[in-house]
mmCIF file of C-alpha atoms in Angstrom:
data_model
loop_
_atom_site.group_PDB
_atom_site.id
_atom_site.type_symbol
_atom_site.label_atom_id
_atom_site.label_comp_id
_atom_site.label_asym_id
_atom_site.label_seq_id
_atom_site.Cartn_x
_atom_site.Cartn_y
_atom_site.Cartn_z
ATOM 1 C CA MET A 1 68.673 5.943 99.576
ATOM 2 C CA THR A 2 66.554 4.124 97.233
ATOM 3 C CA GLU A 3 66.509 0.450 97.348
ATOM 4 C CA LYS A 4 67.310 -1.325 94.104
ATOM 5 C CA LYS A 5 65.170 -4.299 93.458
ATOM 6 C CA LYS A 6 66.960 -7.551 92.877
ATOM 7 C CA LEU A 7 67.019 -8.573 89.244
ATOM 8 C CA GLY A 8 67.208 -12.101 87.969
ATOM 9 C CA ARG A 9 69.641 -13.212 85.350
ATOM 10 C CA ASN A 10 69.085 -11.748 81.854
ATOM 11 C CA GLN A 11 66.667 -9.169 83.167
ATOM 12 C CA LYS A 12 67.091 -5.510 82.370
ATOM 13 C CA ASP A 13 66.682 -2.780 84.907
ATOM 14 C CA THR A 14 65.022 -0.453 82.434
ATOM 15 C CA ASP A 15 61.915 -0.342 80.331
ATOM 16 C CA ASP A 16 63.632 1.506 77.483
ATOM 17 C CA ASP A 17 62.668 -0.166 74.187
ATOM 18 C CA MET A 18 66.060 0.408 72.568
ATOM 19 C CA ILE A 19 67.825 -1.491 75.326
ATOM 20 C CA ASN A 20 65.270 -4.281 75.414
ATOM 21 C CA LEU A 21 65.626 -5.083 71.682
ATOM 22 C CA VAL A 22 67.821 -8.042 72.589
ATOM 23 C CA ASP A 23 65.156 -9.626 74.776
ATOM 24 C CA ASN A 24 64.060 -11.818 71.891
ATOM 25 C CA LEU A 25 67.443 -13.565 71.928
ATOM 26 C CA ASN A 26 67.477 -16.582 74.140
ATOM 27 C CA ARG A 27 70.469 -18.794 74.811
ATOM 28 C CA ASP A 28 68.316 -21.957 74.525
ATOM 29 C CA ASP A 29 67.248 -20.965 71.012
ATOM 30 C CA ASP A 30 70.857 -20.282 70.082
ATOM 31 C CA LEU A 31 71.760 -23.833 70.994
ATOM 32 C CA LYS A 32 68.713 -25.269 69.285
ATOM 33 C CA TYR A 33 68.864 -23.278 66.012
ATOM 34 C CA ASN A 34 72.491 -22.986 65.018
ATOM 35 C CA ARG A 35 74.560 -23.859 61.950
ATOM 36 C CA ARG A 36 75.599 -27.266 63.277
ATOM 37 C CA ALA A 37 71.992 -28.278 63.936
ATOM 38 C CA PHE A 38 71.002 -27.134 60.459
ATOM 39 C CA LEU A 39 73.794 -29.118 58.812
ATOM 40 C CA LYS A 40 72.943 -32.226 60.852
ATOM 41 C CA THR A 41 69.347 -31.960 59.723
ATOM 42 C CA ALA A 42 70.294 -31.361 56.075
ATOM 43 C CA VAL A 43 72.721 -34.300 55.984
ATOM 44 C CA GLY A 44 70.275 -36.557 57.796
ATOM 45 C CA THR A 45 67.517 -35.701 55.346
ATOM 46 C CA SER A 46 69.810 -36.297 52.371
ATOM 47 C CA VAL A 47 70.862 -39.686 53.697
ATOM 48 C CA ALA A 48 67.248 -40.645 54.386
ATOM 49 C CA LEU A 49 66.185 -39.701 50.856
ATOM 50 C CA GLY A 50 69.142 -41.583 49.384
ATOM 51 C CA VAL A 51 68.314 -44.714 51.354
ATOM 52 C CA ALA A 52 64.649 -44.410 50.327
ATOM 53 C CA THR A 53 65.582 -44.677 46.635
ATOM 54 C CA ILE A 54 67.597 -47.903 47.017
ATOM 55 C CA PRO A 55 64.630 -50.256 46.446
ATOM 56 C CA PHE A 56 63.745 -48.478 43.205
ATOM 57 C CA SER A 57 67.346 -48.653 41.983
ATOM 58 C CA VAL A 58 67.566 -52.370 42.742
ATOM 59 C CA LYS A 59 64.243 -52.967 41.020
ATOM 60 C CA ALA A 60 65.436 -51.104 37.902
ATOM 61 C CA MET A 61 68.782 -52.941 37.845
ATOM 62 C CA LEU A 62 67.082 -56.307 38.043
ATOM 63 C CA GLY A 63 64.639 -55.333 35.303
ATOM 64 C CA MET A 64 61.647 -55.970 37.520
ATOM 65 C CA ASN A 65 59.784 -52.903 36.261
ATOM 66 C CA GLU A 66 60.002 -53.789 32.589
ATOM 67 C CA LYS A 67 56.674 -54.328 30.979
ATOM 68 C CA GLU A 68 56.034 -57.092 28.548
ATOM 69 C CA LYS A 69 57.570 -56.028 25.293
ATOM 70 C CA GLU A 70 54.934 -55.039 22.820
ATOM 71 C CA ARG A 71 55.468 -56.582 19.430
ATOM 72 C CA VAL A 72 54.523 -54.309 16.540
ATOM 73 C CA GLU A 73 54.679 -55.255 12.878
ATOM 74 C CA ILE A 74 56.753 -52.754 10.883
ATOM 75 C CA ALA A 75 57.018 -54.081 7.334
ATOM 76 C CA LYS A 76 57.460 -57.136 5.183
ATOM 77 C CA LEU A 77 61.096 -57.675 4.270
ATOM 78 C CA GLU A 78 60.215 -58.094 0.595
ATOM 79 C CA ASP A 79 58.658 -54.595 0.584
ATOM 80 C CA LEU A 80 61.866 -52.974 1.887
ATOM 81 C CA PRO A 81 64.662 -53.165 -0.694
ATOM 82 C CA VAL A 82 68.333 -52.709 0.236
ATOM 83 C CA GLY A 83 69.238 -49.049 0.682
ATOM 84 C CA GLU A 84 65.694 -47.970 1.590
ATOM 85 C CA SER A 85 63.919 -47.018 4.792
ATOM 86 C CA VAL A 86 60.378 -46.920 6.104
ATOM 87 C CA THR A 87 58.828 -44.772 8.833
ATOM 88 C CA PHE A 88 56.770 -46.383 11.582
ATOM 89 C CA TYR A 89 55.648 -45.460 15.110
ATOM 90 C CA TYR A 90 56.933 -47.200 18.215
ATOM 91 C CA PRO A 91 56.194 -47.661 21.097
ATOM 92 C CA THR A 92 53.257 -45.242 20.747
ATOM 93 C CA GLU A 93 51.623 -43.467 17.831
ATOM 94 C CA LYS A 94 53.440 -40.282 18.913
ATOM 95 C CA ASP A 95 56.962 -41.760 18.636
ATOM 96 C CA PRO A 96 58.215 -41.737 15.041
ATOM 97 C CA ALA A 97 60.846 -44.333 14.174
ATOM 98 C CA LEU A 98 62.819 -45.401 11.143
ATOM 99 C CA LEU A 99 63.534 -48.924 9.871
ATOM 100 C CA ILE A 100 66.527 -48.962 7.551
ATOM 101 C CA HIS A 101 67.681 -51.729 5.222
ATOM 102 C CA THR A 102 71.280 -50.543 4.863
ATOM 103 C CA VAL A 103 73.371 -50.777 1.722
ATOM 104 C CA ASN A 104 75.240 -53.613 3.486
ATOM 105 C CA GLY A 105 71.976 -55.549 3.841
ATOM 106 C CA ASP A 106 71.619 -55.021 7.630
ATOM 107 C CA LEU A 107 68.368 -54.039 9.307
ATOM 108 C CA LYS A 108 68.554 -51.156 11.788
ATOM 109 C CA ALA A 109 65.795 -49.243 13.560
ATOM 110 C CA TYR A 110 65.991 -46.048 15.612
ATOM 111 C CA ASN A 111 63.617 -43.421 16.902
ATOM 112 C CA SER A 112 63.684 -40.769 14.206
ATOM 113 C CA ALA A 113 63.533 -37.668 16.405
ATOM 114 C CA CYS A 114 66.941 -35.991 16.595
ATOM 115 C CA THR A 115 68.357 -35.904 20.109
ATOM 116 C CA HIS A 116 69.336 -32.256 19.619
ATOM 117 C CA LEU A 117 66.000 -30.500 18.990
ATOM 118 C CA MET A 118 63.665 -33.364 18.017
ATOM 119 C CA CYS A 119 63.735 -32.631 14.267
ATOM 120 C CA PRO A 120 63.020 -35.629 12.002
ATOM 121 C CA VAL A 121 65.974 -37.815 11.043
ATOM 122 C CA PHE A 122 66.217 -39.328 7.541
ATOM 123 C CA TYR A 123 68.280 -42.100 5.978
ATOM 124 C CA GLU A 124 70.846 -40.778 3.487
ATOM 125 C CA LYS A 125 71.571 -43.745 1.224
ATOM 126 C CA THR A 126 74.530 -42.264 -0.650
ATOM 127 C CA GLN A 127 76.525 -41.630 2.535
ATOM 128 C CA ASP A 128 74.927 -44.498 4.506
ATOM 129 C CA VAL A 129 74.174 -42.219 7.497
ATOM 130 C CA LEU A 130 71.184 -40.838 9.344
ATOM 131 C CA LEU A 131 70.786 -37.117 8.718
ATOM 132 C CA CYS A 132 68.998 -34.412 10.666
ATOM 133 C CA PRO A 133 68.576 -31.569 8.151
ATOM 134 C CA CYS A 134 67.641 -28.924 10.743
ATOM 135 C CA HIS A 135 71.208 -28.346 11.957
ATOM 136 C CA ALA A 136 73.242 -30.790 9.827
ATOM 137 C CA GLY A 137 73.402 -33.499 12.464
ATOM 138 C CA TYR A 138 74.765 -36.858 11.308
ATOM 139 C CA PHE A 139 74.323 -40.193 13.075
ATOM 140 C CA ASP A 140 76.188 -43.449 12.479
ATOM 141 C CA ILE A 141 73.858 -45.969 10.852
ATOM 142 C CA ASN A 142 75.461 -48.898 12.706
ATOM 143 C CA ASN A 143 74.988 -47.691 16.275
ATOM 144 C CA GLY A 144 73.025 -44.412 16.207
ATOM 145 C CA HIS A 145 75.865 -42.389 17.734
ATOM 146 C CA PRO A 146 76.316 -38.789 16.555
ATOM 147 C CA LYS A 147 79.085 -38.308 13.982
ATOM 148 C CA ALA A 148 78.841 -34.578 13.254
ATOM 149 C CA GLY A 149 76.754 -31.534 14.093
ATOM 150 C CA PRO A 150 75.182 -30.423 17.344
ATOM 151 C CA PRO A 151 73.638 -33.728 18.594
ATOM 152 C CA GLN A 152 75.503 -35.063 21.635
ATOM 153 C CA ARG A 153 73.412 -38.159 22.437
ATOM 154 C CA GLU A 154 72.765 -41.247 20.351
ATOM 155 C CA LEU A 155 69.383 -42.122 18.916
ATOM 156 C CA PRO A 156 67.283 -44.598 20.947
ATOM 157 C CA LEU A 157 67.592 -48.047 19.388
ATOM 158 C CA ILE A 158 64.475 -49.955 18.413
ATOM 159 C CA GLU A 159 64.980 -53.676 18.929
ATOM 160 C CA ILE A 160 63.698 -55.659 15.966
ATOM 161 C CA GLU A 161 63.013 -59.283 15.113
ATOM 162 C CA VAL A 162 62.465 -60.861 11.720
ATOM 163 C CA GLU A 163 60.059 -63.772 11.612
ATOM 164 C CA ASN A 164 58.701 -65.387 8.435
ATOM 165 C CA GLY A 165 59.825 -62.418 6.334
ATOM 166 C CA VAL A 166 58.094 -59.855 8.560
ATOM 167 C CA VAL A 167 60.027 -57.277 10.605
ATOM 168 C CA TYR A 168 58.693 -56.574 14.123
ATOM 169 C CA ALA A 169 59.614 -53.912 16.673
ATOM 170 C CA VAL A 170 59.939 -55.609 20.050
ATOM 171 C CA GLY A 171 61.578 -53.073 22.364
ATOM 172 C CA ARG A 172 63.458 -49.824 22.746
ATOM 173 C CA GLN A 173 66.849 -49.130 24.325
ATOM 174 C CA TYR A 174 68.145 -45.833 25.653
ATOM 175 C CA ARG A 175 71.894 -46.116 25.514
ATOM 176 C CA HIS A 176 74.477 -43.707 26.872
ATOM 177 C CA GLY A 177 78.065 -44.012 25.868
#
């Protein structure tokens, strides 16, 4: 009789490669790398990232990151008759904007790049609207909201001030609603 050698737990009594393919599986690894551990890690990471953004959100809500508003002269009020508009650039030389003296006598200013595909927007005096001729997009002159056509977002508002007959751009608002 041949004497069988005593085997420890999880040890195979053969050297056949096909049988020993499962040797790379270890119960400790199964407990360490399972679905529950993955989900715990994913949720923990998500919570940590969410908590990390809180200071930035509070700072933005309190307006602590706002720079000093740059005041840029647009035009003299006497040079802009009722029902006319003038193009200017604000806040940088790459951002075209439009100052409109509406037929009602109000002053309005918006960035003049359409929110659909960035085509130029023009003031249409006869209809008292802002028009994007690329895809027939119409914006309300009073609030910059889209009235017709493909644009879905309103035009960014340029805040203006009039002082001693001169119109100044003093800020820009991105509004959603």
